[in-house]
CSV table of C-alpha atoms in Angstrom, one decimal:
chain,number,residue,atom,x,y,z
A,277,MET,CA,0.0,-0.1,-0.1
A,278,ALA,CA,3.1,2.3,0.7
A,279,ALA,CA,3.5,2.5,-3.1
A,280,PHE,CA,0.2,4.3,-3.8
A,281,GLU,CA,0.6,6.6,-0.9
A,282,PRO,CA,2.0,9.5,-3.3
A,283,LEU,CA,-1.1,8.8,-5.5
A,284,VAL,CA,-3.5,8.8,-2.3
A,285,ALA,CA,-1.8,12.2,-1.3
A,286,LEU,CA,-2.5,13.6,-4.8
A,287,TYR,CA,-6.1,12.6,-5.0
A,288,ALA,CA,-6.2,14.4,-1.6
A,289,LYS,CA,-4.8,17.6,-3.0
A,290,ALA,CA,-7.2,17.3,-5.9
A,291,THR,CA,-10.3,17.4,-3.6
A,292,SER,CA,-8.8,19.8,-0.9
A,293,GLU,CA,-7.1,22.7,-2.4
A,294,ALA,CA,-8.8,26.1,-1.8
A,295,GLU,CA,-8.4,27.3,-5.6
A,296,SER,CA,-10.2,25.5,-8.5
A,297,ASP,CA,-7.0,25.6,-10.7
A,298,ALA,CA,-4.8,24.1,-8.0
A,299,ARG,CA,-7.5,21.4,-7.9
A,300,LYS,CA,-7.3,20.7,-11.5
A,301,SER,CA,-3.5,20.8,-11.3
A,302,ALA,CA,-3.5,18.1,-8.9
A,303,ALA,CA,-5.9,16.1,-10.8
A,304,THR,CA,-4.0,16.3,-14.0
A,305,GLU,CA,-0.7,15.3,-11.9
A,306,LEU,CA,-2.5,12.2,-10.4
A,307,ALA,CA,-3.9,11.0,-13.8
A,308,GLU,CA,-0.3,11.3,-15.4
A,309,ALA,CA,1.2,9.1,-12.4
A,310,ILE,CA,-1.7,6.5,-12.6
A,311,LYS,CA,-0.8,6.4,-16.3
A,312,GLY,CA,2.7,5.9,-15.7
A,313,GLN,CA,2.2,3.1,-13.3
A,314,GLY,CA,-0.6,1.2,-15.0
A,315,VAL,CA,-4.2,1.0,-15.3
A,316,ALA,CA,-4.3,-1.6,-12.6
A,317,THR,CA,-3.4,1.3,-10.3
A,318,ILE,CA,-7.0,2.5,-10.2
A,319,MET,CA,-8.4,-0.1,-8.4
A,320,SER,CA,-5.2,-0.7,-6.1
A,321,MET,CA,-5.8,2.4,-4.9
A,322,ALA,CA,-9.4,2.2,-4.6
A,323,LEU,CA,-10.1,5.1,-6.8
A,324,PRO,CA,-13.8,4.7,-7.8
A,325,ALA,CA,-14.8,4.6,-4.2
A,326,LYS,CA,-12.8,7.5,-3.2
A,327,VAL,CA,-14.4,9.6,-6.2
A,328,MET,CA,-18.0,8.4,-5.3
A,329,ALA,CA,-17.3,9.3,-1.5
A,330,SER,CA,-16.1,12.8,-2.5
A,331,LEU,CA,-19.0,13.3,-4.9
A,332,GLY,CA,-21.4,12.6,-2.2
A,333,GLU,CA,-20.2,15.2,0.2
A,334,ALA,CA,-22.7,17.8,0.1
A,335,LYS,CA,-21.1,20.4,2.2
A,336,ASN,CA,-17.8,20.3,0.5
A,337,VAL,CA,-17.4,21.9,-2.8
A,338,ALA,CA,-13.6,21.2,-3.3
A,339,ALA,CA,-14.1,17.7,-3.1
A,340,ARG,CA,-16.9,17.4,-5.3
A,341,GLU,CA,-15.2,19.5,-8.1
A,342,GLY,CA,-11.7,18.1,-7.4
A,343,ALA,CA,-13.3,14.3,-7.9
A,344,VAL,CA,-15.1,15.6,-11.1
A,345,PHE,CA,-11.7,16.6,-12.3
A,346,VAL,CA,-9.9,13.6,-11.4
A,347,VAL,CA,-12.4,11.6,-13.5
A,348,HIS,CA,-12.0,13.9,-16.5
A,349,GLU,CA,-8.0,14.4,-16.4
A,350,LEU,CA,-8.0,10.4,-16.0
A,351,HIS,CA,-10.2,9.9,-19.1
A,352,LYS,CA,-8.2,12.4,-21.1
A,353,ALA,CA,-4.7,10.8,-19.9
A,354,LEU,CA,-6.0,6.9,-20.6
A,355,GLY,CA,-8.7,7.3,-23.3
A,356,LEU,CA,-10.5,3.9,-24.0
A,357,HIS,CA,-8.6,2.2,-21.1
A,358,ALA,CA,-10.3,4.3,-18.5
A,359,GLU,CA,-14.2,3.6,-19.7
A,360,PRO,CA,-14.5,0.6,-17.6
A,361,TYR,CA,-13.5,2.6,-14.3
A,362,PHE,CA,-15.6,5.6,-15.7
A,363,MET,CA,-18.7,3.3,-15.8
A,364,LEU,CA,-18.5,2.8,-11.9
A,365,VAL,CA,-18.6,6.4,-11.1
A,366,LEU,CA,-21.2,7.4,-14.0
A,367,PRO,CA,-24.3,7.3,-11.9
A,368,ALA,CA,-22.7,9.5,-9.1
A,369,LEU,CA,-21.6,12.1,-11.6
A,370,VAL,CA,-25.4,12.3,-13.6
A,371,GLU,CA,-26.6,13.0,-10.2
A,372,ARG,CA,-24.2,16.1,-9.7
A,373,TYR,CA,-26.0,17.8,-12.7
A,374,ASP,CA,-28.2,19.1,-10.4
A,375,ASP,CA,-25.4,20.5,-7.9
A,376,LYS,CA,-26.3,23.8,-6.5
A,377,VAL,CA,-22.9,25.2,-7.2
A,378,LYS,CA,-22.3,26.3,-10.7
A,379,GLY,CA,-18.7,25.5,-11.1
A,380,VAL,CA,-19.3,21.7,-10.1
A,381,ALA,CA,-22.1,21.3,-12.2
A,382,ALA,CA,-20.1,23.1,-15.3
A,383,ALA,CA,-17.4,20.5,-14.7
A,384,VAL,CA,-19.8,17.7,-14.7
A,385,ASP,CA,-21.3,18.6,-18.0
A,386,ALA,CA,-17.9,19.1,-19.6
A,387,CYS,CA,-16.5,15.6,-18.3
A,388,LEU,CA,-19.5,13.7,-19.3
A,389,MET,CA,-19.9,15.5,-22.7
A,390,ALA,CA,-16.1,14.5,-23.3
A,391,PHE,CA,-16.6,11.0,-22.2
A,392,PHE,CA,-20.0,10.4,-24.5
A,393,GLN,CA,-18.2,12.4,-27.6
A,394,ALA,CA,-15.4,9.5,-27.5
A,395,VAL,CA,-16.9,6.6,-25.9
A,396,ASN,CA,-16.6,3.1,-27.7
A,397,PRO,CA,-19.8,3.0,-29.5
A,398,TYR,CA,-20.3,-0.6,-28.6
A,399,ALA,CA,-21.3,0.9,-25.1
A,400,ALA,CA,-24.3,2.6,-26.3
A,401,ALA,CA,-26.7,-0.2,-25.0
A,402,THR,CA,-24.7,-0.1,-21.4
A,403,LEU,CA,-24.8,3.8,-21.1
A,404,LEU,CA,-28.7,4.3,-22.1
A,405,PRO,CA,-30.2,2.7,-18.6
A,406,HIS,CA,-28.0,5.6,-16.8
A,407,LEU,CA,-29.5,8.1,-19.2
A,408,PHE,CA,-33.0,6.7,-19.0
A,409,THR,CA,-32.7,7.0,-15.1
A,410,GLY,CA,-31.5,10.7,-15.3
A,411,MET,CA,-34.3,11.6,-17.5
A,412,SER,CA,-36.9,10.2,-15.0
A,413,THR,CA,-35.7,12.0,-11.9
A,414,ILE,CA,-37.5,15.1,-10.5
A,415,SER,CA,-34.4,17.5,-11.1
A,416,TRP,CA,-34.8,19.0,-14.4
A,417,LYS,CA,-31.1,19.9,-14.8
A,418,THR,CA,-30.0,16.5,-14.7
A,419,LYS,CA,-33.1,15.8,-17.4
A,420,VAL,CA,-31.5,18.2,-19.6
A,421,GLY,CA,-27.8,16.9,-19.0
A,422,CYS,CA,-28.9,13.5,-19.8
A,423,LEU,CA,-31.1,14.5,-23.0
A,424,LYS,CA,-27.6,16.4,-24.1
A,425,LEU,CA,-25.7,13.5,-23.5
A,426,LEU,CA,-28.2,11.2,-25.6
A,427,GLY,CA,-27.8,13.6,-28.5
A,428,ALA,CA,-24.1,13.1,-28.5
A,429,LEU,CA,-24.2,9.7,-28.1
A,430,ALA,CA,-26.5,9.4,-31.4
A,431,HIS,CA,-23.0,11.0,-33.3
A,432,THR,CA,-20.6,9.0,-31.6
A,433,ALA,CA,-22.5,5.6,-32.1
A,434,PRO,CA,-24.9,6.2,-35.0
A,435,THR,CA,-25.4,2.7,-35.8
A,436,GLN,CA,-26.2,1.5,-32.2
A,437,VAL,CA,-28.5,4.1,-31.5
A,438,GLY,CA,-30.3,3.3,-34.6
A,439,GLN,CA,-31.1,-0.2,-33.3
A,440,LEU,CA,-32.0,1.2,-30.0
A,441,LEU,CA,-34.1,3.8,-31.3
A,442,PRO,CA,-37.4,1.9,-30.9
A,443,GLU,CA,-36.3,2.4,-26.7
A,444,ILE,CA,-34.9,5.6,-27.1
A,445,VAL,CA,-38.1,7.4,-28.9
A,446,PRO,CA,-40.7,6.8,-26.1
A,447,LYS,CA,-38.4,7.9,-23.2
A,448,VAL,CA,-37.3,11.1,-25.1
A,449,THR,CA,-40.9,12.1,-25.8
A,450,GLU,CA,-42.0,11.6,-22.2
A,451,ASN,CA,-39.6,14.8,-21.6
A,452,MET,CA,-41.5,16.5,-24.5
A,453,TRP,CA,-44.3,16.7,-22.3
A,454,ASP,CA,-42.4,18.3,-19.4
A,455,THR,CA,-43.4,21.4,-17.7
A,456,LYS,CA,-40.3,23.0,-17.8
A,457,PRO,CA,-39.3,24.4,-21.0
A,458,GLU,CA,-35.8,24.1,-21.0
A,459,VAL,CA,-36.7,20.2,-20.6
A,460,LYS,CA,-39.1,20.3,-23.5
A,461,GLN,CA,-36.6,22.0,-25.9
A,462,ALA,CA,-33.6,19.6,-24.9
A,463,ALA,CA,-35.9,16.7,-25.5
A,464,LYS,CA,-37.0,17.8,-29.0
A,465,SER,CA,-33.1,18.7,-29.8
A,466,SER,CA,-32.1,15.3,-28.7
A,467,LEU,CA,-34.7,13.2,-30.5
A,468,GLY,CA,-33.8,15.3,-33.7
A,469,GLU,CA,-30.1,14.3,-33.3
A,470,CYS,CA,-31.0,10.8,-32.5
A,471,CYS,CA,-33.3,10.5,-35.7
A,472,THR,CA,-30.1,11.8,-38.0
A,473,VAL,CA,-29.4,7.8,-37.7
A,474,ILE,CA,-32.5,7.4,-40.0
A,475,HIS,CA,-31.3,6.8,-43.6
A,476,ASN,CA,-34.3,5.9,-45.0
A,477,PRO,CA,-34.6,8.2,-48.0
A,478,ASP,CA,-38.4,8.2,-48.3
A,479,VAL,CA,-38.7,9.3,-44.4
A,480,GLN,CA,-36.1,11.4,-44.1
A,481,PRO,CA,-38.1,14.5,-45.4
A,482,ILE,CA,-40.8,14.1,-43.0
A,483,VAL,CA,-38.9,13.5,-39.8
A,484,PRO,CA,-38.9,16.8,-38.7
A,485,VAL,CA,-42.8,16.3,-39.1
A,486,LEU,CA,-42.7,13.1,-37.0
A,487,ILE,CA,-40.9,14.8,-34.3
A,488,SER,CA,-43.2,17.6,-33.9
A,489,ALA,CA,-46.1,15.0,-34.0
A,490,ASN,CA,-44.4,13.3,-30.9
A,491,ALA,CA,-44.0,16.6,-29.1
A,492,ASN,CA,-47.6,17.8,-29.8
A,493,PRO,CA,-50.1,15.1,-30.3
A,494,LYS,CA,-52.5,17.4,-31.9
A,495,GLU,CA,-50.2,17.7,-35.1
A,496,ASN,CA,-50.8,13.8,-35.4
A,497,VAL,CA,-53.1,14.2,-38.1
A,498,THR,CA,-50.7,16.1,-40.0
A,499,ALA,CA,-48.0,13.7,-39.4
A,500,LEU,CA,-50.3,10.8,-40.9
A,501,ASP,CA,-51.5,12.6,-43.8
A,502,ARG,CA,-47.7,13.1,-44.6
A,503,LEU,CA,-47.1,9.4,-44.2
A,504,MET,CA,-50.1,8.6,-46.2
A,505,GLY,CA,-48.6,11.0,-49.1
A,506,THR,CA,-45.3,9.3,-48.9
A,507,THR,CA,-44.2,6.5,-51.5
A,508,PHE,CA,-42.0,4.0,-50.0
A,509,VAL,CA,-39.6,2.9,-52.2
A,510,SER,CA,-36.6,1.6,-49.9
A,511,GLN,CA,-36.6,-0.6,-47.3
A,512,VAL,CA,-38.3,0.2,-44.1
A,513,ASP,CA,-35.9,-0.4,-41.3
A,514,ARG,CA,-36.0,-0.7,-37.4
A,515,PRO,CA,-34.9,2.9,-37.0
A,516,THR,CA,-37.5,4.2,-39.6
A,517,LEU,CA,-40.2,2.3,-37.6
A,518,ALA,CA,-39.1,3.9,-34.4
A,519,ILE,CA,-40.4,7.2,-35.2
A,520,ILE,CA,-43.3,6.0,-37.5
A,521,VAL,CA,-44.7,3.6,-34.9
A,522,PRO,CA,-45.7,6.0,-32.1
A,523,VAL,CA,-47.5,8.1,-34.8
A,524,LEU,CA,-49.7,5.0,-35.7
A,525,GLY,CA,-50.0,4.0,-32.4
A,526,ARG,CA,-51.6,7.3,-31.0
A,527,GLY,CA,-53.9,7.1,-34.1
A,528,LEU,CA,-55.4,3.8,-33.6
A,529,ARG,CA,-56.1,4.8,-30.1
A,530,ASP,CA,-57.7,8.1,-31.7
A,531,ARG,CA,-61.7,8.0,-31.2
A,532,ASP,CA,-61.7,9.4,-34.8
A,533,VAL,CA,-62.8,6.4,-36.7
A,534,GLN,CA,-61.3,8.0,-40.1
A,535,MET,CA,-58.0,8.4,-38.0
A,536,LYS,CA,-57.9,4.9,-37.4
A,537,ARG,CA,-58.9,3.7,-40.9
A,538,LYS,CA,-55.7,6.0,-42.6
A,539,CYS,CA,-53.5,3.9,-39.8
A,540,CYS,CA,-55.0,0.5,-41.0
A,541,VAL,CA,-54.6,1.8,-44.7
A,542,PHE,CA,-51.1,2.8,-44.3
A,543,VAL,CA,-50.0,-0.3,-42.5
A,544,ASP,CA,-51.7,-2.6,-45.1
A,545,THR,CA,-49.8,-0.7,-47.9
A,546,ILE,CA,-46.7,-1.4,-46.3
A,547,SER,CA,-47.5,-4.8,-45.3
A,548,ALA,CA,-48.2,-5.6,-48.9
A,549,GLU,CA,-45.0,-3.8,-50.1
A,550,TYR,CA,-42.8,-5.5,-47.6
A,551,GLY,CA,-44.6,-8.7,-46.2
A,552,ASP,CA,-41.5,-10.6,-45.3
A,553,LEU,CA,-42.8,-12.4,-42.1
A,554,GLU,CA,-39.4,-13.1,-41.3
A,555,ASN,CA,-38.5,-9.8,-40.6
A,556,PRO,CA,-39.4,-8.9,-37.2
A,557,GLU,CA,-40.0,-5.3,-37.9
A,558,ILE,CA,-42.8,-6.1,-40.7
A,559,ARG,CA,-44.0,-8.4,-38.2
A,560,LEU,CA,-44.9,-5.5,-35.8
A,561,PHE,CA,-46.4,-3.7,-38.8
A,562,PHE,CA,-48.7,-6.8,-38.8
A,563,GLN,CA,-49.5,-6.6,-35.3
A,564,ILE,CA,-50.4,-3.2,-35.5
A,565,LYS,CA,-52.6,-3.9,-38.5
A,566,ILE,CA,-54.6,-6.7,-36.5
A,567,ALA,CA,-55.3,-4.1,-33.6
A,568,GLY,CA,-56.1,-1.2,-35.7
A,569,SER,CA,-58.3,-3.6,-37.4
A,570,ALA,CA,-60.0,-4.5,-34.3
A,571,PHE,CA,-60.5,-0.8,-33.2
A,572,ALA,CA,-62.2,-0.1,-36.2
A,573,HIS,CA,-64.6,-2.7,-36.1
């Protein structure tokens, strides 16, 4: 343990110095020292546990900000090698979006955004539950922060986000109906970023209309009419369905019989065009078609 005493001392310095610049300097020095000794040092000196303890010190600004600096600088120094350890403290970092001290909240935002912009794309499915948890909290600042991170992830891992879009759209849509204007705007922006992974040329021109319909159910009629007027030439894939199906679902639940009939006609058209029952996405369309027929009668 004596071999790690200098590193522990550096961590203590990074979380106790009076000035923010001094804390950041100590964090940088600690990260470089860990890089020199090897990644295994992180667990040997129990750094994740120390970081989480510091982030939980409600009355100690230096400890909270210093811990964020340490994680950020470690990620800068080690890159992908720091990701498994970063994941251990991710929930605690997300909670600090709501820190009452602006400097700490800003440090958290910079740290997490840098991580999400450089993360291994194959980690997307592992990261989503943490973001969804943040989006469902009471804190509007945490919601906005997580929505911004999701938008960044769409550019870091477009292929993975495309496959996960059916899970993402409902969660983001819930935040579009939040009472806080900042959350509504962040949700709409985040969904717009996520929908950049949709590459179906037939649907791309009307994606903004579909997003707007998710934000405002009153626009569902307009969105459905645009879908009805779209000629589908390219294959309908999972990301495309993720933004279309919510519009159809609301249409089928509508009391207006004409609205239900339109949904059924649209599903019937697509099903006839791409009636490959081996395709799980198309099977979903058939399920909607059957449900719609039941509603219509």
